[in-house]
Tab-separated table of C-alpha atoms in Angstrom:
chain	number	residue	atom	x	y	z
A	1	UNK	CA	12.952	59.041	-2.105
A	2	UNK	CA	11.642	62.280	-0.648
A	3	UNK	CA	10.997	62.706	3.064
A	4	UNK	CA	8.675	65.469	4.175
A	5	UNK	CA	8.366	65.960	7.897
A	6	UNK	CA	6.369	68.509	9.816
A	7	UNK	CA	4.991	68.833	13.301
A	8	UNK	CA	1.674	69.801	14.815
A	9	UNK	CA	1.641	71.426	18.208
A	10	UNK	CA	-0.638	70.188	20.942
A	11	UNK	CA	-1.509	73.813	21.743
A	12	UNK	CA	1.053	74.233	24.483
A	13	UNK	CA	4.003	74.722	22.207
A	14	UNK	CA	5.050	71.101	22.409
A	15	UNK	CA	5.594	69.477	19.007
A	16	UNK	CA	4.041	66.105	19.785
A	17	UNK	CA	3.130	64.466	16.452
A	18	UNK	CA	4.493	64.301	12.956
A	19	UNK	CA	2.358	65.864	10.260
A	20	UNK	CA	2.166	65.710	6.498
A	21	UNK	CA	0.260	68.827	5.573
A	22	UNK	CA	-1.553	69.143	2.202
A	23	UNK	CA	-3.370	72.285	1.068
A	24	UNK	CA	-2.380	75.874	1.503
A	25	UNK	CA	-5.435	77.040	3.417
A	26	UNK	CA	-8.104	75.476	5.607
A	27	UNK	CA	-10.676	77.629	3.819
A	28	UNK	CA	-9.764	76.433	0.337
A	29	UNK	CA	-11.812	73.967	-1.706
A	30	UNK	CA	-9.282	72.867	-4.305
A	31	UNK	CA	-9.137	69.118	-4.936
A	32	UNK	CA	-5.978	67.275	-3.949
A	33	UNK	CA	-4.862	64.322	-6.044
A	34	UNK	CA	-2.630	61.667	-4.541
A	35	UNK	CA	-1.137	60.215	-7.730
A	36	UNK	CA	1.222	57.450	-8.745
A	37	UNK	CA	1.653	58.023	-12.468
A	38	UNK	CA	3.238	54.647	-12.989
A	39	UNK	CA	1.283	51.416	-13.588
A	40	UNK	CA	2.350	50.134	-10.208
A	41	UNK	CA	1.276	49.781	-6.623
A	42	UNK	CA	0.664	52.607	-4.215
A	43	UNK	CA	1.078	51.523	-0.606
A	44	UNK	CA	0.359	53.095	2.773
A	45	UNK	CA	2.322	51.647	5.648
A	46	UNK	CA	2.641	51.924	9.410
A	47	UNK	CA	5.459	50.596	11.531
A	48	UNK	CA	7.277	49.870	8.252
A	49	UNK	CA	4.540	47.386	7.256
A	50	UNK	CA	2.243	47.953	4.272
A	51	UNK	CA	-1.367	48.157	5.471
A	52	UNK	CA	-3.258	49.434	2.424
A	53	UNK	CA	-2.257	48.681	-1.156
A	54	UNK	CA	-3.751	50.132	-4.330
A	55	UNK	CA	-2.837	48.276	-7.501
A	56	UNK	CA	-2.364	49.874	-10.871
A	57	UNK	CA	-5.772	48.481	-11.936
A	58	UNK	CA	-7.509	50.155	-8.986
A	59	UNK	CA	-7.937	47.128	-6.732
A	60	UNK	CA	-7.612	48.091	-3.070
A	61	UNK	CA	-6.215	45.648	-0.560
A	62	UNK	CA	-6.282	45.893	3.215
A	63	UNK	CA	-3.860	43.462	4.775
A	64	UNK	CA	-2.918	42.023	1.393
A	65	UNK	CA	-0.350	43.203	-1.157
A	66	UNK	CA	-2.076	41.742	-4.241
A	67	UNK	CA	-5.846	42.338	-3.874
A	68	UNK	CA	-8.040	40.205	-6.133
A	69	UNK	CA	-11.113	42.463	-6.088
A	70	UNK	CA	-11.892	46.161	-6.029
A	71	UNK	CA	-11.866	45.838	-2.235
A	72	UNK	CA	-10.055	42.862	-0.739
A	73	UNK	CA	-9.688	42.516	3.033
A	74	UNK	CA	-7.334	39.797	4.253
A	75	UNK	CA	-7.198	39.328	8.000
A	76	UNK	CA	-3.877	38.728	9.627
A	77	UNK	CA	-5.337	37.491	12.935
A	78	UNK	CA	-8.515	35.993	14.414
A	79	UNK	CA	-10.461	39.220	14.771
A	80	UNK	CA	-13.261	41.160	13.103
A	81	UNK	CA	-12.205	41.831	9.503
A	82	UNK	CA	-14.805	44.393	8.468
A	83	UNK	CA	-16.968	46.381	10.873
A	84	UNK	CA	-19.846	48.666	9.901
A	85	UNK	CA	-21.373	50.337	12.940
A	86	UNK	CA	-24.615	52.233	12.491
A	87	UNK	CA	-25.457	55.537	14.114
A	88	UNK	CA	-27.504	55.191	17.282
A	89	UNK	CA	-30.561	56.784	15.633
A	90	UNK	CA	-29.986	55.467	12.122
A	91	UNK	CA	-33.090	54.816	10.005
A	92	UNK	CA	-31.369	54.708	6.611
A	93	UNK	CA	-30.015	51.416	5.312
A	94	UNK	CA	-26.757	50.422	6.984
A	95	UNK	CA	-25.592	48.504	3.915
A	96	UNK	CA	-26.753	48.369	0.298
A	97	UNK	CA	-25.781	46.366	-2.750
A	98	UNK	CA	-26.974	47.891	-6.010
A	99	UNK	CA	-27.095	46.797	-9.626
A	100	UNK	CA	-25.442	48.944	-12.294
A	101	UNK	CA	-28.702	50.873	-12.687
A	102	UNK	CA	-28.624	51.695	-8.923
A	103	UNK	CA	-31.491	49.298	-8.121
A	104	UNK	CA	-31.014	48.031	-4.577
A	105	UNK	CA	-30.901	44.209	-4.418
A	106	UNK	CA	-29.550	43.631	-0.891
A	107	UNK	CA	-29.919	45.841	2.140
A	108	UNK	CA	-29.513	45.595	5.888
A	109	UNK	CA	-31.152	47.685	8.567
A	110	UNK	CA	-29.993	48.950	11.941
A	111	UNK	CA	-31.861	46.141	13.756
A	112	UNK	CA	-29.921	43.468	11.840
A	113	UNK	CA	-32.745	42.567	9.466
A	114	UNK	CA	-31.992	41.898	5.802
A	115	UNK	CA	-33.916	42.294	2.556
A	116	UNK	CA	-32.931	40.279	-0.526
A	117	UNK	CA	-34.125	41.139	-4.024
A	118	UNK	CA	-36.095	44.248	-3.060
A	119	UNK	CA	-35.306	47.858	-2.174
A	120	UNK	CA	-37.802	48.363	0.655
A	121	UNK	CA	-38.433	46.449	3.858
A	122	UNK	CA	-42.091	45.779	4.587
A	123	UNK	CA	-43.469	47.173	7.836
A	124	UNK	CA	-44.201	43.803	9.431
A	125	UNK	CA	-41.358	41.815	7.889
A	126	UNK	CA	-39.164	39.773	10.195
A	127	UNK	CA	-35.398	39.546	10.081
A	128	UNK	CA	-35.340	38.155	6.531
A	129	UNK	CA	-37.475	39.358	3.618
A	130	UNK	CA	-37.053	37.736	0.206
A	131	UNK	CA	-38.389	39.372	-2.931
A	132	UNK	CA	-38.800	36.213	-4.965
A	133	UNK	CA	-38.775	32.418	-4.754
A	134	UNK	CA	-36.382	30.632	-2.443
A	135	UNK	CA	-33.879	28.165	-3.891
A	136	UNK	CA	-31.942	25.870	-1.596
A	137	UNK	CA	-29.976	22.684	-2.104
A	138	UNK	CA	-31.501	19.304	-1.323
A	139	UNK	CA	-29.917	17.871	1.806
A	140	UNK	CA	-30.287	15.325	4.589
A	141	UNK	CA	-31.602	15.830	8.111
A	142	UNK	CA	-29.448	18.284	10.119
A	143	UNK	CA	-28.460	18.078	13.770
A	144	UNK	CA	-30.945	19.927	15.962
A	145	UNK	CA	-30.103	23.018	18.019
A	146	UNK	CA	-32.295	23.553	21.083
A	147	UNK	CA	-34.612	26.515	20.648
A	148	UNK	CA	-34.113	26.763	16.874
A	149	UNK	CA	-36.151	25.331	13.985
A	150	UNK	CA	-34.778	24.157	10.636
A	151	UNK	CA	-36.212	23.388	7.208
A	152	UNK	CA	-34.743	21.383	4.355
A	153	UNK	CA	-35.715	19.451	1.248
A	154	UNK	CA	-34.574	15.968	0.337
A	155	UNK	CA	-34.056	14.488	-3.116
A	156	UNK	CA	-37.357	12.541	-3.042
A	157	UNK	CA	-39.654	15.585	-3.319
A	158	UNK	CA	-40.161	15.923	0.445
A	159	UNK	CA	-39.937	19.093	2.520
A	160	UNK	CA	-39.207	18.812	6.238
A	161	UNK	CA	-39.388	20.954	9.368
A	162	UNK	CA	-37.300	20.164	12.441
A	163	UNK	CA	-38.134	21.634	15.842
A	164	UNK	CA	-35.500	22.454	18.428
A	165	UNK	CA	-36.028	19.148	20.220
A	166	UNK	CA	-34.987	17.262	17.078
A	167	UNK	CA	-38.477	16.089	16.103
A	168	UNK	CA	-38.841	15.924	12.317
A	169	UNK	CA	-42.125	16.768	10.595
A	170	UNK	CA	-42.963	16.130	6.957
A	171	UNK	CA	-44.319	19.448	5.652
A	172	UNK	CA	-44.998	18.415	2.098
A	173	UNK	CA	-44.822	15.103	0.399
A	174	UNK	CA	-47.522	12.872	-0.999
A	175	UNK	CA	-48.917	10.396	1.534
A	176	UNK	CA	-51.946	8.352	0.508
A	177	UNK	CA	-53.102	4.865	-0.347
A	178	UNK	CA	-56.247	2.818	-0.889
A	179	UNK	CA	-57.259	-0.821	-0.936
A	180	UNK	CA	-60.531	-2.218	-2.260
A	181	UNK	CA	-62.596	-5.263	-3.153
A	182	UNK	CA	-65.293	-5.931	-5.728
A	183	UNK	CA	-65.888	-9.122	-7.663
A	184	UNK	CA	-68.513	-11.224	-9.378
A	185	UNK	CA	-68.807	-13.228	-6.163
A	186	UNK	CA	-68.848	-12.197	-2.514
A	187	UNK	CA	-66.396	-13.067	0.267
A	188	UNK	CA	-66.961	-13.833	3.934
A	189	UNK	CA	-65.273	-12.435	7.019
A	190	UNK	CA	-65.115	-15.220	9.616
A	191	UNK	CA	-66.291	-14.123	13.065
A	192	UNK	CA	-65.229	-16.527	15.822
A	193	UNK	CA	-66.212	-14.611	18.971
A	194	UNK	CA	-69.252	-12.532	19.830
A	195	UNK	CA	-68.697	-8.916	20.993
A	196	UNK	CA	-65.090	-8.863	19.772
A	197	UNK	CA	-63.580	-7.060	16.804
A	198	UNK	CA	-62.305	-9.105	13.850
A	199	UNK	CA	-60.248	-7.630	11.010
A	200	UNK	CA	-62.080	-7.371	7.686
A	201	UNK	CA	-59.816	-9.372	5.373
A	202	UNK	CA	-61.718	-9.084	2.088
A	203	UNK	CA	-59.462	-6.680	0.160
A	204	UNK	CA	-57.868	-7.849	-3.081
A	205	UNK	CA	-56.610	-4.720	-4.864
A	206	UNK	CA	-54.150	-1.984	-3.896
A	207	UNK	CA	-55.263	1.175	-5.683
A	208	UNK	CA	-53.507	4.492	-6.138
A	209	UNK	CA	-50.842	5.376	-3.598
A	210	UNK	CA	-47.996	7.830	-3.268
A	211	UNK	CA	-44.678	7.062	-4.934
A	212	UNK	CA	-42.716	7.848	-1.765
A	213	UNK	CA	-44.106	4.872	0.198
A	214	UNK	CA	-45.327	7.171	2.960
A	215	UNK	CA	-48.527	5.111	3.090
A	216	UNK	CA	-48.381	1.544	1.801
A	217	UNK	CA	-51.491	-0.528	1.178
A	218	UNK	CA	-51.507	-4.311	1.348
A	219	UNK	CA	-54.165	-6.686	0.050
A	220	UNK	CA	-52.301	-9.513	1.785
A	221	UNK	CA	-52.513	-8.039	5.298
A	222	UNK	CA	-55.615	-5.917	4.520
A	223	UNK	CA	-54.256	-2.691	5.935
A	224	UNK	CA	-52.571	0.669	5.267
A	225	UNK	CA	-49.178	1.259	6.900
A	226	UNK	CA	-47.587	4.662	7.518
A	227	UNK	CA	-43.850	5.040	7.035
A	228	UNK	CA	-41.513	6.093	9.834
A	229	UNK	CA	-41.846	9.778	8.805
A	230	UNK	CA	-45.465	9.922	7.650
A	231	UNK	CA	-47.227	10.940	10.866
A	232	UNK	CA	-49.681	13.832	10.633
A	233	UNK	CA	-53.334	14.609	10.052
A	234	UNK	CA	-55.200	12.285	7.700
A	235	UNK	CA	-58.614	12.107	6.119
A	236	UNK	CA	-59.711	8.466	6.287
A	237	UNK	CA	-62.747	6.927	4.578
A	238	UNK	CA	-64.328	3.538	4.088
A	239	UNK	CA	-67.379	2.264	2.177
A	240	UNK	CA	-68.972	-1.189	2.141
A	241	UNK	CA	-71.848	-3.227	0.716
A	242	UNK	CA	-72.590	-6.320	2.825
A	243	UNK	CA	-75.037	-8.784	4.321
A	244	UNK	CA	-75.110	-11.023	7.363
A	245	UNK	CA	-74.220	-14.520	6.174
A	246	UNK	CA	-77.020	-17.074	6.258
A	247	UNK	CA	-80.071	-14.856	5.887
A	248	UNK	CA	-80.777	-13.698	9.460
A	249	UNK	CA	-80.440	-10.022	10.442
A	250	UNK	CA	-77.624	-9.331	12.916
A	251	UNK	CA	-76.560	-6.311	14.970
A	252	UNK	CA	-72.988	-5.471	13.993
A	253	UNK	CA	-70.412	-2.738	14.531
A	254	UNK	CA	-67.944	-1.785	11.776
A	255	UNK	CA	-65.066	0.506	12.743
A	256	UNK	CA	-61.722	1.927	11.716
A	257	UNK	CA	-58.926	0.441	13.790
A	258	UNK	CA	-55.647	2.298	14.379
A	259	UNK	CA	-52.998	-0.255	15.296
A	260	UNK	CA	-50.761	1.923	17.441
A	261	UNK	CA	-47.048	1.983	16.630
A	262	UNK	CA	-46.560	2.807	20.315
A	263	UNK	CA	-49.213	1.023	22.399
A	264	UNK	CA	-50.743	2.826	25.369
A	265	UNK	CA	-49.221	1.298	28.505
A	266	UNK	CA	-51.623	0.081	31.204
A	267	UNK	CA	-50.287	0.577	34.736
A	268	UNK	CA	-53.261	-0.558	36.814
A	269	UNK	CA	-56.568	-2.438	36.543
A	270	UNK	CA	-59.227	-2.797	39.219
A	271	UNK	CA	-59.295	-6.210	40.922
A	272	UNK	CA	-61.514	-9.281	41.219
A	273	UNK	CA	-65.338	-8.883	41.034
A	274	UNK	CA	-65.211	-5.071	40.881
A	275	UNK	CA	-67.627	-3.636	38.316
A	276	UNK	CA	-67.134	-1.827	36.050
A	277	UNK	CA	-63.474	-2.461	35.324
A	278	UNK	CA	-61.368	0.716	35.474
A	279	UNK	CA	-58.148	0.970	33.466
A	280	UNK	CA	-55.252	3.253	34.425
A	281	UNK	CA	-53.128	4.482	31.511
A	282	UNK	CA	-51.280	7.767	31.951
A	283	UNK	CA	-52.319	10.526	29.496
A	284	UNK	CA	-54.172	7.984	27.334
A	285	UNK	CA	-55.868	10.682	25.200
A	286	UNK	CA	-59.022	8.624	24.619
A	287	UNK	CA	-62.560	10.014	24.462
A	288	UNK	CA	-65.836	8.592	25.694
A	289	UNK	CA	-67.270	6.580	22.810
A	290	UNK	CA	-63.903	5.530	21.448
A	291	UNK	CA	-63.255	1.802	21.530
A	292	UNK	CA	-60.076	-0.074	22.349
A	293	UNK	CA	-58.392	-3.434	22.061
A	294	UNK	CA	-56.614	-4.457	25.271
A	295	UNK	CA	-54.122	-7.321	25.457
A	296	UNK	CA	-51.599	-8.663	27.936
A	297	UNK	CA	-53.391	-7.996	31.237
A	298	UNK	CA	-52.571	-10.770	33.728
A	299	UNK	CA	-54.652	-11.728	36.745
A	300	UNK	CA	-57.772	-9.795	35.845
A	301	UNK	CA	-58.001	-11.235	32.342
A	302	UNK	CA	-61.557	-9.935	31.915
A	303	UNK	CA	-59.840	-6.640	30.987
A	304	UNK	CA	-58.540	-8.194	27.762
A	305	UNK	CA	-60.638	-7.812	24.623
A	306	UNK	CA	-62.665	-5.207	22.709
A	307	UNK	CA	-64.394	-2.480	24.726
A	308	UNK	CA	-66.114	0.899	24.619
A	309	UNK	CA	-64.434	3.731	26.569
A	310	UNK	CA	-66.612	5.412	29.207
A	311	UNK	CA	-66.206	7.814	32.163
A	312	UNK	CA	-62.751	8.810	31.002
A	313	UNK	CA	-60.404	11.004	33.031
A	314	UNK	CA	-56.909	12.148	32.129
A	315	UNK	CA	-55.257	8.916	33.285
A	316	UNK	CA	-58.154	6.451	33.679
A	317	UNK	CA	-61.209	5.139	31.841
A	318	UNK	CA	-63.979	2.602	32.338
A	319	UNK	CA	-64.335	-0.256	29.854
A	320	UNK	CA	-67.808	-1.358	28.744
A	321	UNK	CA	-68.597	-4.420	26.613
A	322	UNK	CA	-69.443	-3.721	22.966
A	323	UNK	CA	-73.080	-4.658	23.617
A	324	UNK	CA	-73.240	-2.016	26.366
A	325	UNK	CA	-73.164	-4.340	29.389
A	326	UNK	CA	-70.940	-3.601	32.370
A	327	UNK	CA	-67.603	-5.356	32.713
A	328	UNK	CA	-66.767	-7.381	35.838
A	329	UNK	CA	-63.296	-8.327	37.045
A	330	UNK	CA	-62.347	-12.006	37.293
A	331	UNK	CA	-59.085	-11.828	39.197
A	332	UNK	CA	-56.595	-9.548	40.915
A	333	UNK	CA	-54.443	-7.478	38.567
A	334	UNK	CA	-50.865	-8.713	38.248
A	335	UNK	CA	-48.577	-5.676	38.472
A	336	UNK	CA	-45.592	-7.609	37.203
A	337	UNK	CA	-44.390	-7.570	33.615
A	338	UNK	CA	-46.215	-7.309	31.284
A	339	UNK	CA	-48.989	-5.127	32.683
A	340	UNK	CA	-51.025	-4.944	29.477
A	341	UNK	CA	-51.470	-2.461	26.648
A	342	UNK	CA	-54.054	-0.728	24.524
A	343	UNK	CA	-52.862	-1.924	21.119
A	344	UNK	CA	-55.689	-0.754	18.845
A	345	UNK	CA	-57.823	2.369	19.042
A	346	UNK	CA	-61.189	2.408	17.281
A	347	UNK	CA	-62.121	6.121	17.045
A	348	UNK	CA	-65.714	6.850	17.968
A	349	UNK	CA	-66.251	9.090	14.938
A	350	UNK	CA	-65.493	6.238	12.512
A	351	UNK	CA	-68.016	3.709	13.835
A	352	UNK	CA	-71.080	2.387	11.988
A	353	UNK	CA	-73.434	0.515	14.358
A	354	UNK	CA	-76.392	-1.022	12.549
A	355	UNK	CA	-78.619	-3.995	11.908
A	356	UNK	CA	-77.033	-5.853	9.006
A	357	UNK	CA	-79.647	-7.485	6.815
A	358	UNK	CA	-79.303	-11.145	6.000
A	359	UNK	CA	-81.579	-11.253	2.971
A	360	UNK	CA	-80.688	-7.989	1.200
A	361	UNK	CA	-77.577	-5.892	0.700
A	362	UNK	CA	-76.967	-2.911	2.903
A	363	UNK	CA	-74.458	-0.079	2.511
A	364	UNK	CA	-72.401	1.889	4.992
A	365	UNK	CA	-69.646	4.512	4.953
A	366	UNK	CA	-67.666	6.735	7.299
A	367	UNK	CA	-65.172	9.579	6.904
A	368	UNK	CA	-63.156	11.363	9.567
A	369	UNK	CA	-59.994	13.314	10.375
A	370	UNK	CA	-57.368	11.735	12.584
A	371	UNK	CA	-53.905	12.559	13.894
A	372	UNK	CA	-51.706	9.555	13.235
A	373	UNK	CA	-48.226	8.785	14.508
A	374	UNK	CA	-45.280	7.574	12.460
A	375	UNK	CA	-45.603	3.849	11.619
A	376	UNK	CA	-49.252	3.523	12.717
A	377	UNK	CA	-51.264	0.905	10.797
A	378	UNK	CA	-54.897	1.292	9.687
A	379	UNK	CA	-57.416	-1.505	9.163
A	380	UNK	CA	-61.177	-2.119	9.213
A	381	UNK	CA	-62.861	-4.288	11.831
A	382	UNK	CA	-66.279	-5.837	12.431
A	383	UNK	CA	-67.905	-7.118	15.623
A	384	UNK	CA	-71.083	-9.203	15.750
A	385	UNK	CA	-73.177	-8.375	18.823
A	386	UNK	CA	-75.730	-11.132	18.069
A	387	UNK	CA	-73.542	-14.239	17.908
A	388	UNK	CA	-70.870	-15.458	15.522
A	389	UNK	CA	-72.625	-15.167	12.171
A	390	UNK	CA	-70.103	-14.143	9.521
A	391	UNK	CA	-70.151	-10.937	7.503
A	392	UNK	CA	-70.563	-11.324	3.729
A	393	UNK	CA	-68.860	-8.551	1.752
A	394	UNK	CA	-69.993	-7.626	-1.754
A	395	UNK	CA	-67.792	-4.526	-2.127
A	396	UNK	CA	-65.430	-2.512	0.055
A	397	UNK	CA	-62.987	0.381	-0.241
A	398	UNK	CA	-60.653	1.905	2.337
A	399	UNK	CA	-58.354	4.921	1.890
A	400	UNK	CA	-56.231	7.417	3.794
A	401	UNK	CA	-54.903	10.770	2.580
A	402	UNK	CA	-52.534	13.039	4.469
A	403	UNK	CA	-53.784	16.631	4.524
A	404	UNK	CA	-51.068	18.534	6.384
A	405	UNK	CA	-48.902	18.984	9.442
C-alpha cells in the first residue's frame, strides 16, 4: 500500500484538513484518470467503511459492495436513499429517462409533475401526462381514503370510480334489459280498485339484456331489477296496444313505477278531517305532477294509496287523488312505528293519461331519463279512473338502458 498525505491550510497557517492533491496547476486542463488496471473492485471508504464501490464491469454501488446494476443504491438505514433537489428557478426537466436514441420517455418537472411516453409536457396537463393508452391490472374494490378518488377495473368488463367517501360508481359496464308481450290472443290486467295503480302483469318474454346482470328482466314478476351496483342515469321506454275490456271507453292512467330500494320515510301526516292531506318526508325530492304509492300510515289511513303530488316544498307535499279530487283525512296520524313510507314513485314525465277505447285498439308510448339508485325495481302500472273495468293488452314492451354516470 501507498499512503499519500498532505494538508490544506485554513488561511491562518493552521493545517486543519488532510488533502490528496491531484494536478500540478489550478490553471491546467489535463484529464486525470483514476485507474484500477486489474479486473477488480475500486472502493472509496470513510471511517474505514466502504461507501462507494465500482466493480470491474463498471457497476457502481452506494452502500453495497456487489452492485447489481450500473447504479445500485442500498440503504443502510430508514432514510432517503436518493435525493434530487431542483434549483429554485429550474425550468428544465429535473429527471429524464431516455431510450438509446436519446428519445425522452419519462421526465419529471420542478413542480412534481410527471410525463410518461412523451418528451414534452403539455401546457395545461396536470400532475400526470401519459403519451399512450393506460394499462392496469384488474382488481377488486379498494379501501377509500377521504379526499381522494380511485379507479379500477374488475374481471367482468366493468370500470369503477370510488369517491373519497367510499361510494362506488360504475363508470362503464353494460346495463340494460327489456321485457315484452305479443301473442295471437290478448291478455287482461285485472283492476280491483278504482283510482289506484295496479301492476301490468302481461309480459311473457325477456328480451336482450346485459351479460353482467346489472339489469335483470323477469316475465314472472313483470319488472326490471337493477343490481346492487347498477345505479345511474337510465333511458326508459314503454309502448303498448290496448283496449278497455268489455267495449266501453274508460279514462285510464298508465305510468312507469320505480319501486324504491330505499323507501322515502314519512315523518308526519295531517290529522282527521283536514283537507287536503299534507305529507312530511324530509328531502323527498319529488316534483309536482309526480305520483306516489304510500303504505303503512296508521291512524290517518286515508293517506295510504296512489296519489298525485301537489304543492311540494323541500320536506312536504300535498297528495291529490288520481282523479284530481282533494284528499280528506280520516283519523289522527299515529306517530309510532311504523310511520309510513313512499314505496313507489311514478315520475310525471312517464305518464300517459287518456281515454282508452273499448271497441278499438289504441296505442301509447313514453320515454324519459331517470336517475335510479342501486337495486331499484322498474314496472308498469295502470289505474282506471272510471271504475274497475280491466285493461286488455294486445302488445307491450318495456326497456331500460343505462347511459352513464
